[in-house]
mmCIF file of C-alpha atoms and ligand atoms in Angstrom:
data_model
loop_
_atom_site.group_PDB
_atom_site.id
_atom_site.type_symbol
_atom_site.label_atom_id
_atom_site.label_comp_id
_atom_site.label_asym_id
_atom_site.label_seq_id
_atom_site.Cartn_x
_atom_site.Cartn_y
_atom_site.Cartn_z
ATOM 1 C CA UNK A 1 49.360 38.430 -30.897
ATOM 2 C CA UNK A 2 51.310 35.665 -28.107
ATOM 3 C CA UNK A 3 48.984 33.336 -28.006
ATOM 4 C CA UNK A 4 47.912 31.760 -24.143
ATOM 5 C CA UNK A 5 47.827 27.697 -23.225
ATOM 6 C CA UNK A 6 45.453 26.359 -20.804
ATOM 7 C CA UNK A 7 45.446 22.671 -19.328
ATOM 8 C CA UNK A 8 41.905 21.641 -17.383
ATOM 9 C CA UNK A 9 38.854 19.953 -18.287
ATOM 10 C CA UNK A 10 36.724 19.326 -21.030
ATOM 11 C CA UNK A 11 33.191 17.995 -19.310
ATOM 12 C CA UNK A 12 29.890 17.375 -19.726
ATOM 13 C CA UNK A 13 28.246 19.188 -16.906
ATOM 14 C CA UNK A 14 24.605 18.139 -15.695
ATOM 15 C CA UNK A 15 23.346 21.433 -13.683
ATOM 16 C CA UNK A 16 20.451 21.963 -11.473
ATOM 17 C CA UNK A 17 19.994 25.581 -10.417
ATOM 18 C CA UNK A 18 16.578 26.935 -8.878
ATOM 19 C CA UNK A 19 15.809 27.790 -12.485
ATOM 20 C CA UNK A 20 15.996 24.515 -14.754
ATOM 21 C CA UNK A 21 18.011 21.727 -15.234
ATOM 22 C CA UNK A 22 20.822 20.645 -17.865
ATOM 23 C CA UNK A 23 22.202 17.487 -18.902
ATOM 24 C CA UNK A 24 25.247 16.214 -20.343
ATOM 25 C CA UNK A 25 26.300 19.443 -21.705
ATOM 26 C CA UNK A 26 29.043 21.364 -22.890
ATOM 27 C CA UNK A 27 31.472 22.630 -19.712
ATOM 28 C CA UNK A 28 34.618 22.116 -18.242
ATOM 29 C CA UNK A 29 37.388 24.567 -17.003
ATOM 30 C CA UNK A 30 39.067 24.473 -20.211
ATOM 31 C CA UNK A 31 36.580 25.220 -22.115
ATOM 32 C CA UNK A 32 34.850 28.134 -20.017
ATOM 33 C CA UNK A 33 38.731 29.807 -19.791
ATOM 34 C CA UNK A 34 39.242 28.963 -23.614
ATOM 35 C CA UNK A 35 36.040 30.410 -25.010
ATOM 36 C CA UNK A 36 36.746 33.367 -22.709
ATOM 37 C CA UNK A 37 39.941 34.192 -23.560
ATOM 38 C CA UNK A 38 39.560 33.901 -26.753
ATOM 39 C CA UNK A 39 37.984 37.561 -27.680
ATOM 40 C CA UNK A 40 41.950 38.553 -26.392
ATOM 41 C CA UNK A 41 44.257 36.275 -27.791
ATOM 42 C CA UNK A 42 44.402 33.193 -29.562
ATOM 43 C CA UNK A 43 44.413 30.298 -27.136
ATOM 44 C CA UNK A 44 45.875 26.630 -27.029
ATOM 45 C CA UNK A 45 44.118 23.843 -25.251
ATOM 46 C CA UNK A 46 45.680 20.628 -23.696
ATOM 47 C CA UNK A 47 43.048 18.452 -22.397
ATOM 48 C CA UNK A 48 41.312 15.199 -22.983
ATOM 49 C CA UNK A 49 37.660 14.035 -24.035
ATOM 50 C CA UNK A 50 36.450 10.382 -24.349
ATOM 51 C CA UNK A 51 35.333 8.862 -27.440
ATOM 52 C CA UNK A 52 31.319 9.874 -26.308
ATOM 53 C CA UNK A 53 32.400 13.375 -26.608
ATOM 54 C CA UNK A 54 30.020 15.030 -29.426
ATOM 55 C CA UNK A 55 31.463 16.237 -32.452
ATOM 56 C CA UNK A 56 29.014 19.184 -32.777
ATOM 57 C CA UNK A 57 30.907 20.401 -29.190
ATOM 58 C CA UNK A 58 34.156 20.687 -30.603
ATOM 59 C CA UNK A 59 33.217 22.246 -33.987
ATOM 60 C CA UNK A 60 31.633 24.791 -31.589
ATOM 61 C CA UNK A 61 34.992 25.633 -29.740
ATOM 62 C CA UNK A 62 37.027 25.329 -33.131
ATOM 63 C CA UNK A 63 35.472 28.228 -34.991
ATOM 64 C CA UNK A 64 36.746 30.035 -32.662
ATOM 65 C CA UNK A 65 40.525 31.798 -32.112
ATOM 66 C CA UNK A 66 40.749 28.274 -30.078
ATOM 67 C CA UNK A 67 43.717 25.671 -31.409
ATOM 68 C CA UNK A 68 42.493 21.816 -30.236
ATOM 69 C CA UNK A 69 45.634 19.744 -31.533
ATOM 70 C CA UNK A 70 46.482 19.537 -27.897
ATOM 71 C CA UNK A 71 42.560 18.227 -27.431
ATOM 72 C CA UNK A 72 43.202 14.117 -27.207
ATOM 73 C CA UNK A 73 40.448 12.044 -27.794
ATOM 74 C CA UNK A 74 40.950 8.326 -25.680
ATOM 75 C CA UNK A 75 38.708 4.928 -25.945
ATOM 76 C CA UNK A 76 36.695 5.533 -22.778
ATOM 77 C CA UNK A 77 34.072 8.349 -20.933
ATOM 78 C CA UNK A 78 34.181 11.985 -21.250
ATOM 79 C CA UNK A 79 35.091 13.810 -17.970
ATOM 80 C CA UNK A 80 31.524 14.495 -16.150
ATOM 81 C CA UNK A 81 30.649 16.809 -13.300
ATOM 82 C CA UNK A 82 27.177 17.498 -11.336
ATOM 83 C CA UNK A 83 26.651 20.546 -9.699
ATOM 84 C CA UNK A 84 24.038 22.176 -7.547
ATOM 85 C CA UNK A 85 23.048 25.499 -6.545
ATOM 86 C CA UNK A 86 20.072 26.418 -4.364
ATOM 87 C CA UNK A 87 19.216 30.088 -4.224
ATOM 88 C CA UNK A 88 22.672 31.041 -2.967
ATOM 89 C CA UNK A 89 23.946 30.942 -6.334
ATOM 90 C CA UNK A 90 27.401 31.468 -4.948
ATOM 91 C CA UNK A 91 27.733 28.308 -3.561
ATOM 92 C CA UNK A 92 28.141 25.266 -5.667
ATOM 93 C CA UNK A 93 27.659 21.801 -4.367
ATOM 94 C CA UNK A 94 28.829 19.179 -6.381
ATOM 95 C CA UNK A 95 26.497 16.146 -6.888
ATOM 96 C CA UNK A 96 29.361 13.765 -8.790
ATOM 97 C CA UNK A 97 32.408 13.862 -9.983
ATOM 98 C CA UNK A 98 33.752 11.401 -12.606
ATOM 99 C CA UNK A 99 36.890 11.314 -13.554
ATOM 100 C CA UNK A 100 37.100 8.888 -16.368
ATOM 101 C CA UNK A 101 39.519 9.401 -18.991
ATOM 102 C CA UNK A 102 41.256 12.399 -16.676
ATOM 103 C CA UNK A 103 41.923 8.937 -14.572
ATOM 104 C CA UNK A 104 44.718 7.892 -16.760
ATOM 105 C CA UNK A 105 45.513 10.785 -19.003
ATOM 106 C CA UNK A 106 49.468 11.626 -19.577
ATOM 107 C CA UNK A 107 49.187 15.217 -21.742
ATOM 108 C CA UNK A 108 50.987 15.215 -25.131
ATOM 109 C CA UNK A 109 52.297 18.833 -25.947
ATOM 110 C CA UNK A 110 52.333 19.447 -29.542
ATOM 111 C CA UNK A 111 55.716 20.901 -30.163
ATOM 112 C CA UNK A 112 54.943 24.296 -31.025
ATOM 113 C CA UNK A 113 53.038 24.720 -27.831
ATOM 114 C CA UNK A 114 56.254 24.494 -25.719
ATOM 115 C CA UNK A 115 57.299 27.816 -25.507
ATOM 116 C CA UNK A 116 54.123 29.270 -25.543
ATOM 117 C CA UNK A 117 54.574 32.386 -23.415
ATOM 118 C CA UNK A 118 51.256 32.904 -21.073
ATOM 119 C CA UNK A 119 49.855 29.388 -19.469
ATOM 120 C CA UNK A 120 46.649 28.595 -17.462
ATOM 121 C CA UNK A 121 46.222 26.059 -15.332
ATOM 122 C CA UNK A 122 42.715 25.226 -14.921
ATOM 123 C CA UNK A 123 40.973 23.342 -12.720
ATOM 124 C CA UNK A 124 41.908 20.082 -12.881
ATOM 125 C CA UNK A 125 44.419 16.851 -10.958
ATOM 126 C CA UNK A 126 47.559 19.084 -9.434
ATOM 127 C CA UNK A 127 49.532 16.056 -10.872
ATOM 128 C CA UNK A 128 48.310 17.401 -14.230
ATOM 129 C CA UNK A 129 48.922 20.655 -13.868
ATOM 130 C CA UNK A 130 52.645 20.027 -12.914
ATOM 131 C CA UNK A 131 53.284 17.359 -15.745
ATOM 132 C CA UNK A 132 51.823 20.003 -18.123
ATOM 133 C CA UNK A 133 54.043 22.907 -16.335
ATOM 134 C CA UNK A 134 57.335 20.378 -16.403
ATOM 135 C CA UNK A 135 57.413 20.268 -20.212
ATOM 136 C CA UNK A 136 56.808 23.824 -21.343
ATOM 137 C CA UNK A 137 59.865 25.928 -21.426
ATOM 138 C CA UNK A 138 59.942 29.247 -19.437
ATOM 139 C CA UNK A 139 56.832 31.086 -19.628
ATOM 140 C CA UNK A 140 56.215 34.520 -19.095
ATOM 141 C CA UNK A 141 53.528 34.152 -16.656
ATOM 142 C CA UNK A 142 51.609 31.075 -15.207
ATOM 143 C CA UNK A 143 48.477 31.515 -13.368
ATOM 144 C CA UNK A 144 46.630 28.801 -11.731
ATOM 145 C CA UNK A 145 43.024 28.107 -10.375
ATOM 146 C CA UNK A 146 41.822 25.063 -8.242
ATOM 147 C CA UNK A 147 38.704 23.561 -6.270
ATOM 148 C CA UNK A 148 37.812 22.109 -3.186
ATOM 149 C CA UNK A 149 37.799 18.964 -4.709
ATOM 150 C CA UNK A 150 41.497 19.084 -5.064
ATOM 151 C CA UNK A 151 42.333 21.114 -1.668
ATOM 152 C CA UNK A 152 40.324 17.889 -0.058
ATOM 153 C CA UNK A 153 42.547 14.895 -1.729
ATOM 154 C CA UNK A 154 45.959 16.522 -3.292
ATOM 155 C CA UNK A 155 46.775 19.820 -1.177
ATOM 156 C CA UNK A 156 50.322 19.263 -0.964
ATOM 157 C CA UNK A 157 50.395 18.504 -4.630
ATOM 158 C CA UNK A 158 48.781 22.152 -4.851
ATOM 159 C CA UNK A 159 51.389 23.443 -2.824
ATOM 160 C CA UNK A 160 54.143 22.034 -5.659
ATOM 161 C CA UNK A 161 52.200 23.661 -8.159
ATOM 162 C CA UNK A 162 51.609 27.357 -6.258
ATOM 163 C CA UNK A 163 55.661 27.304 -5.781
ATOM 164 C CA UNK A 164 55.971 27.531 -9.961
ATOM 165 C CA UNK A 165 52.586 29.832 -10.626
ATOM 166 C CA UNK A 166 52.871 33.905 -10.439
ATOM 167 C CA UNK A 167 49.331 34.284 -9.711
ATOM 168 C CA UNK A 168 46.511 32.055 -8.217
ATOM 169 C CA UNK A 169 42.918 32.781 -8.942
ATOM 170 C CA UNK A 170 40.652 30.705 -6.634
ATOM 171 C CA UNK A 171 37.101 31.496 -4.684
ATOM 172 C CA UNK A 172 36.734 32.542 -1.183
ATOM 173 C CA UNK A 173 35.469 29.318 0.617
ATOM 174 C CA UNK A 174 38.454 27.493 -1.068
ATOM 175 C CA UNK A 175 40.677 29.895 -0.303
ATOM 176 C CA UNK A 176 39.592 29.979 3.625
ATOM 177 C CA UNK A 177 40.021 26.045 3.165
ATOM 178 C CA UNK A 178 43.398 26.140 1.391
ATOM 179 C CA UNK A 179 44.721 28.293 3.502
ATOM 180 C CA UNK A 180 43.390 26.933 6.818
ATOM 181 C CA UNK A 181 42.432 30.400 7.909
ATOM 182 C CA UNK A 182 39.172 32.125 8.140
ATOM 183 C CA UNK A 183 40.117 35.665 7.789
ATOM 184 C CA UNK A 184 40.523 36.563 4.095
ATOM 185 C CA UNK A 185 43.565 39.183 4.142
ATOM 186 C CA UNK A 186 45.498 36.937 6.299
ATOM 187 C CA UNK A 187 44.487 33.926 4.494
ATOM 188 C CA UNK A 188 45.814 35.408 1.159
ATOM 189 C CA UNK A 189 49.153 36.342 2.910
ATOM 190 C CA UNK A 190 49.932 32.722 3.867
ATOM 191 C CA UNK A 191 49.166 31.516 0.315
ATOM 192 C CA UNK A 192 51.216 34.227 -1.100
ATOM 193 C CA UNK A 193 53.898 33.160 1.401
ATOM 194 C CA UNK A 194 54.001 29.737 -0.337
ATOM 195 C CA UNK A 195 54.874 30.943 -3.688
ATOM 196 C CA UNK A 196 52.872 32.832 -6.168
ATOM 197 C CA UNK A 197 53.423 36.817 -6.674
ATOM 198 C CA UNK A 198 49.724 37.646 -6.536
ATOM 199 C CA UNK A 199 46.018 35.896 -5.289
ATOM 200 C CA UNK A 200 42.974 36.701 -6.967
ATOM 201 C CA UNK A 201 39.992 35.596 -4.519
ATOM 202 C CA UNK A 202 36.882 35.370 -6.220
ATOM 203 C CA UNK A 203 33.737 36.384 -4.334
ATOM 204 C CA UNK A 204 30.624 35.910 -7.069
ATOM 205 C CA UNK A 205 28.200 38.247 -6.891
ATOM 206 C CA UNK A 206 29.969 40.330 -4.001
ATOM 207 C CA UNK A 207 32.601 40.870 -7.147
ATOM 208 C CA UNK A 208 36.995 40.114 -6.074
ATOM 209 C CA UNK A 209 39.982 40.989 -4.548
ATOM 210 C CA UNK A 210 43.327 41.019 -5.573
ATOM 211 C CA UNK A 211 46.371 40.817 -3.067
ATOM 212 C CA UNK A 212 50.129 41.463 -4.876
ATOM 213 C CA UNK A 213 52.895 41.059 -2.398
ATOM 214 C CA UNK A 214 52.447 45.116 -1.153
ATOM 215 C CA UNK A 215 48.820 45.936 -3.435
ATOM 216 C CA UNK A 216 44.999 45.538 -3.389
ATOM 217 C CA UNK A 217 42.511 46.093 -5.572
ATOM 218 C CA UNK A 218 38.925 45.155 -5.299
ATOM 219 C CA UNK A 219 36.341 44.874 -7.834
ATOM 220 C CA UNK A 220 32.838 44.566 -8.065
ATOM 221 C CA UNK A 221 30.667 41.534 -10.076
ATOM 222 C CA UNK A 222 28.124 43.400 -12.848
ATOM 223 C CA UNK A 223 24.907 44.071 -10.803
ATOM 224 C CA UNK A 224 22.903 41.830 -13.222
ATOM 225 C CA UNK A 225 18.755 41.460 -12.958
ATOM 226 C CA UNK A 226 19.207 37.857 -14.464
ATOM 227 C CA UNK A 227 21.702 34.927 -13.352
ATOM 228 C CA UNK A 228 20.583 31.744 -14.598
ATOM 229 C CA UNK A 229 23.596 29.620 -13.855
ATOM 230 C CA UNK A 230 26.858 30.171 -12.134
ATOM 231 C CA UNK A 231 28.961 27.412 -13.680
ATOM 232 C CA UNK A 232 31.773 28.259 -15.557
ATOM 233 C CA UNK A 233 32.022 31.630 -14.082
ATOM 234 C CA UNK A 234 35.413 31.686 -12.434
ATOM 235 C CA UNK A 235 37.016 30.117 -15.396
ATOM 236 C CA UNK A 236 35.327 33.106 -17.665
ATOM 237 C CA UNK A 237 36.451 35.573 -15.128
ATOM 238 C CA UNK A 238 40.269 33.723 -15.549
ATOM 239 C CA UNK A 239 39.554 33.627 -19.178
ATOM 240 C CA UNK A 240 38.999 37.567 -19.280
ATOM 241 C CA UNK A 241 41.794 38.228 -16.902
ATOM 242 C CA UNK A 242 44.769 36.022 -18.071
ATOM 243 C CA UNK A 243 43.743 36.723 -21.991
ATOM 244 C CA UNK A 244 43.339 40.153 -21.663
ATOM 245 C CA UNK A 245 47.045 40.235 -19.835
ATOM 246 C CA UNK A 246 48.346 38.390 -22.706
ATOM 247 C CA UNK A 247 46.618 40.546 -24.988
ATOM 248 C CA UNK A 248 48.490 43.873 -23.346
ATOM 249 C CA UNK A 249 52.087 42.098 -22.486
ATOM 250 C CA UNK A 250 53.291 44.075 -20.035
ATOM 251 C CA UNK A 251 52.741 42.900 -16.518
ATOM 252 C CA UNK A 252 52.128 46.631 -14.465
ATOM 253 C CA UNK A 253 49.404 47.996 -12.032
ATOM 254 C CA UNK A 254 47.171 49.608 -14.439
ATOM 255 C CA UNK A 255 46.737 46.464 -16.872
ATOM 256 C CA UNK A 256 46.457 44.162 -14.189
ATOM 257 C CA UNK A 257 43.543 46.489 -12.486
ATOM 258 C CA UNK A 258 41.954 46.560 -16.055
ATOM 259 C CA UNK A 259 42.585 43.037 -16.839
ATOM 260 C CA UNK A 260 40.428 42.120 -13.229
ATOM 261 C CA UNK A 261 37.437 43.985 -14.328
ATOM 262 C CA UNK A 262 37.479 42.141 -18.068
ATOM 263 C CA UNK A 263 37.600 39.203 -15.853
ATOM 264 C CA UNK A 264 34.613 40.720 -13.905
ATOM 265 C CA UNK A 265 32.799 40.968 -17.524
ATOM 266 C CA UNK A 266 33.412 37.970 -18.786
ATOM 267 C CA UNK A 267 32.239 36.174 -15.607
ATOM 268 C CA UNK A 268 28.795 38.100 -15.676
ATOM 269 C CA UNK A 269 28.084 37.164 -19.108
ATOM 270 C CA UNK A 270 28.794 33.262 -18.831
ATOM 271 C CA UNK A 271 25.943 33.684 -15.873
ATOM 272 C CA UNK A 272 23.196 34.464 -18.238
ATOM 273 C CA UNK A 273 22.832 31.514 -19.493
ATOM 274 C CA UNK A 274 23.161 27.649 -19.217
ATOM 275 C CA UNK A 275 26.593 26.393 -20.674
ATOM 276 C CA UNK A 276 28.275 28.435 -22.905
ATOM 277 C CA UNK A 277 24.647 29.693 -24.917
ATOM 278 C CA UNK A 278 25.537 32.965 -23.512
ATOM 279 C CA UNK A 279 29.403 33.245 -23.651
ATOM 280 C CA UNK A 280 29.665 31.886 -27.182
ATOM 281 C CA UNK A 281 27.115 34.505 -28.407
ATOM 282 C CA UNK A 282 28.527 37.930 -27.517
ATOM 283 C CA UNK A 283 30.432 40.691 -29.194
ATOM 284 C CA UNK A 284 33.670 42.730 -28.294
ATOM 285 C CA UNK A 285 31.108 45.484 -28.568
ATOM 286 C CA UNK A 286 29.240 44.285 -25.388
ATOM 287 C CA UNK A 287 32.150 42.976 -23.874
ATOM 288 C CA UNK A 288 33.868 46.384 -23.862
ATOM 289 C CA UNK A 289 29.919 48.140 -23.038
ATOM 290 C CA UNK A 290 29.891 46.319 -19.723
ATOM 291 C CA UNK A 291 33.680 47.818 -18.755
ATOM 292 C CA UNK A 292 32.582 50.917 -19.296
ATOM 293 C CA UNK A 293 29.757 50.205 -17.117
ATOM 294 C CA UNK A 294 31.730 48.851 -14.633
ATOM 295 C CA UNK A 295 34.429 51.668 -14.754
ATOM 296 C CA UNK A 296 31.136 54.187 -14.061
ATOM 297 C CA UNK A 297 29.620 52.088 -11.382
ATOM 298 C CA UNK A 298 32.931 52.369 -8.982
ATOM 299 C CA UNK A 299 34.353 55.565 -10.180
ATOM 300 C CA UNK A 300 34.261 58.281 -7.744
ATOM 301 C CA UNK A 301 36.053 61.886 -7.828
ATOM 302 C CA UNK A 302 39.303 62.966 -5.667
ATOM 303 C CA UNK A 303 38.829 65.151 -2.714
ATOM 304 C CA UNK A 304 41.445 67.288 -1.142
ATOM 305 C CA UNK A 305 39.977 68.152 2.064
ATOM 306 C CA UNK A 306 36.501 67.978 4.059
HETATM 307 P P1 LIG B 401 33.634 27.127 -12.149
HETATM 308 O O1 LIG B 401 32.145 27.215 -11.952
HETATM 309 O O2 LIG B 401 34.196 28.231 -12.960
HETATM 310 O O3 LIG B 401 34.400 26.869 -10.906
HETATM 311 O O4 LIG B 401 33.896 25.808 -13.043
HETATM 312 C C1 LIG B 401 32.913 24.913 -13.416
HETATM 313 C C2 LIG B 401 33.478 23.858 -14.336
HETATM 314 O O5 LIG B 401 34.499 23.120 -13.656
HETATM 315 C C3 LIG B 401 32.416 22.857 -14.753
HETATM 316 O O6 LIG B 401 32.104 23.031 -16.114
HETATM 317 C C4 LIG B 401 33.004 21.484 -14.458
HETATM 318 O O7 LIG B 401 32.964 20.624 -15.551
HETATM 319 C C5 LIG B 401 34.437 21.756 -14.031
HETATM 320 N N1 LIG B 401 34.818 20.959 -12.866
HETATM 321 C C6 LIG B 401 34.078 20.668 -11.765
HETATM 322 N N2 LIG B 401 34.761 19.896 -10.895
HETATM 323 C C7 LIG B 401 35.995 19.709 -11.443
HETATM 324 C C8 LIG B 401 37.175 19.001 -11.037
HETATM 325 N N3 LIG B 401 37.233 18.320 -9.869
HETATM 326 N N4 LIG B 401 38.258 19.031 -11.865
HETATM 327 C C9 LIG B 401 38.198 19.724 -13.024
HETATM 328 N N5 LIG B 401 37.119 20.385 -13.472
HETATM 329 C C10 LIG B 401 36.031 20.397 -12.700
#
């Protein structure tokens, strides 16, 4: 199976949501999209942790279909992130952000990584993102995320980027705030005018919608009784949606549509818990459950006439 690379970050996240508090663990766009995406197809990471980064993390991702030679470790502090959520669960607010060895990191790809054929580009510095993009030859498809964070200090940077990606996944308040424009459908449209084929905008609970260049779709989230913490979700949905893509190979309608609702799953099962307790712990058996779930939730029958 063609195996999918992803460049973004490998963090420890300290979380408060309305239902407990985490510190200093396991996160990171990288890792949520890796560990996601790796029920599909094997997956290749290019990112970099500090020398405070514990060992017991990456024996976790390892045992997995995950390869970490592109994982540097440098002499300094792990990549941290604090987030907030209130009871709006959709809406994260960021507490800190600390850099640290993303400040100065210049990504090494290991040589067999170069012509891998599906790439990710996480959340993480634009600049990265391109560097990473620059010295992989002629992928099949490239798909792209990013945060307010980035819209706020490196937009035109993100611009560069969007003119090399086919697809962009990316929430709705970012996208409103990327795109300058309130209204969704018209917001989309101007992004897609920049450069990528398709936008994915990702709407948490209130599920997504994809725009192609003359398509929608729209999916719901899994109606779930329990969502403990939202972090990590739109990489998991990314993770479902680019790996299970990869996984099929061919680019059409139908596996796209399909590939948004494993997306969909994947996203509602990262919520369930803090971290990756939840993602880490599941079974193609569930995973594939919850589609069929999904698929029964939204289906409805033709009509002809009233
Ligand atoms: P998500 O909730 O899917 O948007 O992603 C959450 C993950 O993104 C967390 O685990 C963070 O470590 C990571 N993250 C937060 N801010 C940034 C940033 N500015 N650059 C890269 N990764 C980030």
């Amino acid at each position: 199976m063609e195996p999918i690379l992803v460049v973004g970050s490998v963090a420890l996240d300290t979380v408060e949501t309305p239902f407990g508090r985490v510190k200093n663990v396991l996160g990171g766009s990288a890792t949520y999209f890796s560990v996601s995406a790796s029920f599909f197809v094997p997956v290749r990471v290019v990112a970099v942790v500090g020398n405070d980064f514990p060992q017991k993390y990456i024996n976790q991702i390892g045992k997995r279909n995950i390869d970490l030679r592109g994982l540097m470790r440098q002499k300094g502090k792990t990549f941290r992130w604090g987030g907030r959520y209130d009871y709006n669960l959709n809406e994260a607010h960021t507490v800190f952000t600390q850099l640290n060895v993303f400040e100065s990191f210049v990504p090494e790809i290991p040589m067999d990584y170069i012509d891998t054929p599906y790439v990710f580009l996480a959340n993480i510095d634009p600049d990265l993102q391109l560097d990473v993009l620059g010295k992989l030859k002629s992928p099949r498809l490239v798909a792209c995320d990013t945060m307010n964070y980035w819209i706020d200090s490196k937009k035109q940077q993100i611009k560069n980027v969007l003119k090399k990606v086919d697809i962009l996944l990316i929430n709705e308040a970012e996208t409103r705030q990327l795109a300058e424009e309130f209204n969704l459908v018209k917001a989309a449209r101007r992004i897609i005018s920049w450069g990528p084929k398709a936008i994915i905008i990702k709407r948490g609970e209130h599920g997504c919608i994809y725009f192609g260049r003359d398509s929608m779709f729209a999916a719901p989230s899994y109606p779930l009784e329990k969502v403990f913490d939202p972090t990590g979700a739109g990489d998991s949905f990314a993770g479902g949606f680019a790996g299970y893509l990869a996984m099929k190979g061919k680019l059409n309608d139908n596996n796209i549509r399909q590939a948004i609702i494993f997306g969909s799953v994947m996203g509602s099962f990262c919520v369930e818990r803090f971290s990756l307790n939840q993602l880490m712990n599941i079974t193609t058996d569930e995973i594939v459950k919850r589609y069929c779930e999904i698929k029964n939730l939204t289906h409805f029958g033709n009509i002809r006439q009233l």
